[in-house]
mmCIF file of C-alpha atoms in Angstrom:
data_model
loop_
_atom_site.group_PDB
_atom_site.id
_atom_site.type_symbol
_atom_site.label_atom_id
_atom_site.label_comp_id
_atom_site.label_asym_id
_atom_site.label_seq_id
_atom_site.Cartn_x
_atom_site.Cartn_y
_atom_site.Cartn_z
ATOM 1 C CA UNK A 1069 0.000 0.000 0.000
ATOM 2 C CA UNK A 1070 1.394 3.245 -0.619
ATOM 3 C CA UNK A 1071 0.262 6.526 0.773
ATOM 4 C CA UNK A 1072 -0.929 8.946 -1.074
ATOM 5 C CA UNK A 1073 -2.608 12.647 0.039
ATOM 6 C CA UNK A 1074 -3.897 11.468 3.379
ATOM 7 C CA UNK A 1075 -5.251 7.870 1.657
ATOM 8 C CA UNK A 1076 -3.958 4.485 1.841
ATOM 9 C CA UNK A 1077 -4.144 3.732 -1.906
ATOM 10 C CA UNK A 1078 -2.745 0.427 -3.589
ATOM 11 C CA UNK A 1079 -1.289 0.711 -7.373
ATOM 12 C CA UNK A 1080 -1.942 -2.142 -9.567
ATOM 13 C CA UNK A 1081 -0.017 -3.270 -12.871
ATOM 14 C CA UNK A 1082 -1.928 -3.754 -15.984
ATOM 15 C CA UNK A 1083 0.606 -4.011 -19.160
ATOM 16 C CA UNK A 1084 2.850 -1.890 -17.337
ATOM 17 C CA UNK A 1085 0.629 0.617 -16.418
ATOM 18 C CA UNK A 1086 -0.100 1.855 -12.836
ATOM 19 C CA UNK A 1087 -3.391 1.450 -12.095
ATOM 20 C CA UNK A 1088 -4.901 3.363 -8.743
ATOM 21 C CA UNK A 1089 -7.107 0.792 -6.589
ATOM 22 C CA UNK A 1090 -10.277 2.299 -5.706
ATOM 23 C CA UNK A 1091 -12.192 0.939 -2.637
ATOM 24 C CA UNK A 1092 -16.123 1.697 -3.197
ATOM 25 C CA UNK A 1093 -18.567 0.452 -0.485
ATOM 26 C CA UNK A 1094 -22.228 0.019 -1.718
ATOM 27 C CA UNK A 1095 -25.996 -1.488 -1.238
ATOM 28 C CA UNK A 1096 -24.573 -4.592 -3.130
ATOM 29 C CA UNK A 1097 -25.241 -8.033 -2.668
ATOM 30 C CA UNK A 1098 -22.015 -9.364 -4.211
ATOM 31 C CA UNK A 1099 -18.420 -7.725 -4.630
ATOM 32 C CA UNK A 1100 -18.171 -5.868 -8.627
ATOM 33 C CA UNK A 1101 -14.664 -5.053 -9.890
ATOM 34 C CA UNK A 1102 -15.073 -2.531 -12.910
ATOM 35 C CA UNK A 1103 -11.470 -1.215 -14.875
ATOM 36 C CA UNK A 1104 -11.300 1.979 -15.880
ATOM 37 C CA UNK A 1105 -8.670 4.014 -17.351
ATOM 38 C CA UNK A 1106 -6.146 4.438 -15.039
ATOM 39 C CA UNK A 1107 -8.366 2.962 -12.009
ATOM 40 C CA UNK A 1108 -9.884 -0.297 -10.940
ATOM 41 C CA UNK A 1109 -12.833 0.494 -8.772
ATOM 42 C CA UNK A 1110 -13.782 -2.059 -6.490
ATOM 43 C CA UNK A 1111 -17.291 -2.086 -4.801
ATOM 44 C CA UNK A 1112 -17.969 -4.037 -2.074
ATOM 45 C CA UNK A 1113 -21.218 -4.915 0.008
ATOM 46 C CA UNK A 1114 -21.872 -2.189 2.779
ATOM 47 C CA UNK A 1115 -21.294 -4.749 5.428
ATOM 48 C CA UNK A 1116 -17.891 -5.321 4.476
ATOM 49 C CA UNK A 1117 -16.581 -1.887 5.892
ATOM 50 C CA UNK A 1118 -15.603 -3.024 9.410
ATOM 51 C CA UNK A 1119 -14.233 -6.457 8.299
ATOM 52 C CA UNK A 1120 -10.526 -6.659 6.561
ATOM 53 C CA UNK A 1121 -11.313 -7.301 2.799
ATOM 54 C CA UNK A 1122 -7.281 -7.942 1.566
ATOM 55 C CA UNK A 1123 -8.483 -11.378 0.692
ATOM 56 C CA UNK A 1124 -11.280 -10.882 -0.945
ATOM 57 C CA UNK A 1125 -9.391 -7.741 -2.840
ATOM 58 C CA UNK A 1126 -6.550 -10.445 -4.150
ATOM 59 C CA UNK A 1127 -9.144 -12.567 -4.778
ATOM 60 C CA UNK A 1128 -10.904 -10.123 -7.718
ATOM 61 C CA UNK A 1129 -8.001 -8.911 -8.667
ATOM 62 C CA UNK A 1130 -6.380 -12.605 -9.297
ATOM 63 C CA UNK A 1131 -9.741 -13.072 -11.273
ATOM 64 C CA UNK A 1132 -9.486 -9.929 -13.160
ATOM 65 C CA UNK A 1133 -5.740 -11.200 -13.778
ATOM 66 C CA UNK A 1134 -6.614 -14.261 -15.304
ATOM 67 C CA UNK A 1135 -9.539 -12.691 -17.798
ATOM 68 C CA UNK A 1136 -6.994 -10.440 -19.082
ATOM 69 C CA UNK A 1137 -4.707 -13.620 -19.483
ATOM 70 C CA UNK A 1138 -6.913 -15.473 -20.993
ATOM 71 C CA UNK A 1139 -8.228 -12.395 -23.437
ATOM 72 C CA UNK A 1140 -4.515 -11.287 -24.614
ATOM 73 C CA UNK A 1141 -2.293 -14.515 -24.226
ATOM 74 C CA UNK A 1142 -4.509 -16.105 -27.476
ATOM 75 C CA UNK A 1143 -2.489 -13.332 -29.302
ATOM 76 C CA UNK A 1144 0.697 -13.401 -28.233
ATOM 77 C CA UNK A 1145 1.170 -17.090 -28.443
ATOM 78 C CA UNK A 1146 0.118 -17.050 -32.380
ATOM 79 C CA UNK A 1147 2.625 -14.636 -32.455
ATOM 80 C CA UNK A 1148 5.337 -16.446 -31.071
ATOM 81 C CA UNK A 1149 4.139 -19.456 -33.135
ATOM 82 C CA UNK A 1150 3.812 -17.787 -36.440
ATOM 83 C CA UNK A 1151 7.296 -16.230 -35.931
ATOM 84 C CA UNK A 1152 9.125 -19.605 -34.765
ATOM 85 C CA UNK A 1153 7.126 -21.845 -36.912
ATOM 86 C CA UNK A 1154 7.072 -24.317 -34.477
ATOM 87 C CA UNK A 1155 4.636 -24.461 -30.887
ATOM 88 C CA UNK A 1156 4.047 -26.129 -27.844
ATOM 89 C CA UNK A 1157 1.314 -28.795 -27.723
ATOM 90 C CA UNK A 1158 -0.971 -26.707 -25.561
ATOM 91 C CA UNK A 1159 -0.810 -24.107 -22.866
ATOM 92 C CA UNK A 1160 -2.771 -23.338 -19.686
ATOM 93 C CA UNK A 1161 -3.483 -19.923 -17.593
ATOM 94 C CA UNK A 1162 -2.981 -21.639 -14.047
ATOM 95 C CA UNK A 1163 -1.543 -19.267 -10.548
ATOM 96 C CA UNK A 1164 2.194 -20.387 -10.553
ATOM 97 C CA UNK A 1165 4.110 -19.638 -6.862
ATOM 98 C CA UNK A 1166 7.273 -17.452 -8.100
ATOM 99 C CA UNK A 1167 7.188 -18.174 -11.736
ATOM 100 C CA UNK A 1168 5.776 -16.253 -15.059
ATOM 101 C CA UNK A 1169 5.666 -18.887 -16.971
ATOM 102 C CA UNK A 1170 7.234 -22.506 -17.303
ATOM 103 C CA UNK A 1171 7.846 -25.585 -19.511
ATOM 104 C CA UNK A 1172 6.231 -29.192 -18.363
ATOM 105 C CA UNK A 1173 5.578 -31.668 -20.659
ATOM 106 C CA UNK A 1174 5.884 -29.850 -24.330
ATOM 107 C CA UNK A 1175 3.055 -27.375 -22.831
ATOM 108 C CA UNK A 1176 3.309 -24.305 -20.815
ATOM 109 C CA UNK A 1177 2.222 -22.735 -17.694
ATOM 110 C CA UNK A 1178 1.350 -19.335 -17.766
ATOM 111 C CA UNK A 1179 0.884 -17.382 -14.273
ATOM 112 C CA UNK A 1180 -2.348 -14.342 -15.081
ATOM 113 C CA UNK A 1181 -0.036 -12.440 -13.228
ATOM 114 C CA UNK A 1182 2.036 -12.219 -16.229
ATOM 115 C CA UNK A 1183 -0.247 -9.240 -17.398
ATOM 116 C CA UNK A 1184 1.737 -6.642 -15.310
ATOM 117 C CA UNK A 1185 4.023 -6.844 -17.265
ATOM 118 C CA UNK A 1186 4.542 -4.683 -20.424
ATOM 119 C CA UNK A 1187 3.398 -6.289 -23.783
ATOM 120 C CA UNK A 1188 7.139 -6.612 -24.856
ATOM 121 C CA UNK A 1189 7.901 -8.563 -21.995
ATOM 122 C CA UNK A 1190 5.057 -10.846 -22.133
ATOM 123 C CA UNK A 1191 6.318 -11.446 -25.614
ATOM 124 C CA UNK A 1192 10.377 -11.859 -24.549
ATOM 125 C CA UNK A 1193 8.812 -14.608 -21.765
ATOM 126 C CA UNK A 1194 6.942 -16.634 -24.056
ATOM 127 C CA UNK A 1195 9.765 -16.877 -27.098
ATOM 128 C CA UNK A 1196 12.359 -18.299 -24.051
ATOM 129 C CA UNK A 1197 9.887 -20.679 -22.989
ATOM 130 C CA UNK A 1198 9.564 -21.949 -26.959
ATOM 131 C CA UNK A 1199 13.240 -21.864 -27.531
ATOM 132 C CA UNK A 1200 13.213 -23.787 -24.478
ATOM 133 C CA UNK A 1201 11.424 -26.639 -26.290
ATOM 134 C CA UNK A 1202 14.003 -26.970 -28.975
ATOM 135 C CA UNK A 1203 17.467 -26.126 -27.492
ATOM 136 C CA UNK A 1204 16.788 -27.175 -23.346
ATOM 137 C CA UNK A 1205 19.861 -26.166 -22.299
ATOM 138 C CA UNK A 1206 20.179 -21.790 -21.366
ATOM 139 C CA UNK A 1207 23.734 -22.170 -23.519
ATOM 140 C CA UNK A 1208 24.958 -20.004 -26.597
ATOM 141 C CA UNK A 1209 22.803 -22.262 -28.536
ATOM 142 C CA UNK A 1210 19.964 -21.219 -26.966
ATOM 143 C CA UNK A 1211 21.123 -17.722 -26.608
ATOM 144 C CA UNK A 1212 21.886 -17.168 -30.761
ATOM 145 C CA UNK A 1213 18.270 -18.743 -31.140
ATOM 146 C CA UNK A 1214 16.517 -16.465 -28.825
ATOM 147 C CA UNK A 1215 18.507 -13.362 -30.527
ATOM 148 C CA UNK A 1216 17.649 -14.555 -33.894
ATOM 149 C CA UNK A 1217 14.084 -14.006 -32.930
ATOM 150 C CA UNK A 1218 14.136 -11.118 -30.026
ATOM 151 C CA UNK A 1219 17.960 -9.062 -30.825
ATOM 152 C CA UNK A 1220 17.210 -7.065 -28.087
ATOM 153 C CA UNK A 1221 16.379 -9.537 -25.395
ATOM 154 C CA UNK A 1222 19.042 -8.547 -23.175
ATOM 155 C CA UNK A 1223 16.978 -5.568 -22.246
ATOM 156 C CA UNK A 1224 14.243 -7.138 -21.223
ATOM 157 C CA UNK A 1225 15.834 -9.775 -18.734
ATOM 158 C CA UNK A 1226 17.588 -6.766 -17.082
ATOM 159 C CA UNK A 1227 14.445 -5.691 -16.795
ATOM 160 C CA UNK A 1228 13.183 -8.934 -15.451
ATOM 161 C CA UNK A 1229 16.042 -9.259 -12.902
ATOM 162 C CA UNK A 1230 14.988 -11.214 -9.751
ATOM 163 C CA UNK A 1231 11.496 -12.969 -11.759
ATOM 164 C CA UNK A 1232 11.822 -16.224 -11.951
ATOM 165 C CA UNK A 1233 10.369 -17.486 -15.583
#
């Protein structure tokens, strides 16, 4: 949470974008997440306000996550698969502890949290999980393939130091 004039207010990433968390309490039977530009507004049931609603707030916003995922990933992966000319059998939007993304089986698994991330980035992630199905090994192999397809790569692990994908 990060303060800001007096409020406690919580930033979100969408694509790279800050997002400002708005907290809404209403006549509402059931909790409504609604994204607009440059907010997410959250309204919750009225008898919510003395209760702490963290969990239910990380619940939406997982959900909201994984919507996205599954709305923009459809994209990116034809992408990646038109460019490389080779794909994995399948892939799956599934809540991975500590990873983006990862390689099991000739498929991958794609954390929704992946949408923070800029559109670039999503894009560097999935072309090194493909190479990863041709070359396994993270040698000068793999390396040449990856800058074959991405020449500026290195950029966007720097900017990915510390995530695990």
């Amino acid at each position: 949470m990060k303060e800001i004039k007096g409020n406690t207010t919580k930033l979100v990433k969408i694509f790279g974008v800050n997002y400002e968390l708005k907290l809404i309490y209403k006549r509402i039977k059931a909790p409504k997440l609604n994204l607009k530009e440059k907010e997410i507004e959250i309204s919750l049931p009225s008898k919510y306000k003395k209760i702490n609603n963290d969990s239910i707030i990380e619940m939406l916003l997982e959900k909201m996550y994984e919507a996205i995922a599954n709305k923009e990933l459809d994209t990116i992966m034809e992408k990646v698969r038109t460019t490389l000319k080779f794909a994995p059998e399948d892939y799956k939007i599934l809540k991975l502890d500590k990873r983006l993304c990862k390689c099991v089986a000739n498929r991958l698994v794609i954390n929704p949290e992946i949408v923070k991330y800029r559109k670039e980035i999503i894009e560097y992630v999935i072309f090194y999980e493909f190479c990863h199905l041709k070359i396994n090994k993270s040698g000068k192999k793999f390396r040449d393939m990856l800058k074959q397809y991405m020449p500026n790569y290195e950029n966007y692990e720097f900017e990915l130091v510390g995530v695990q994908y």
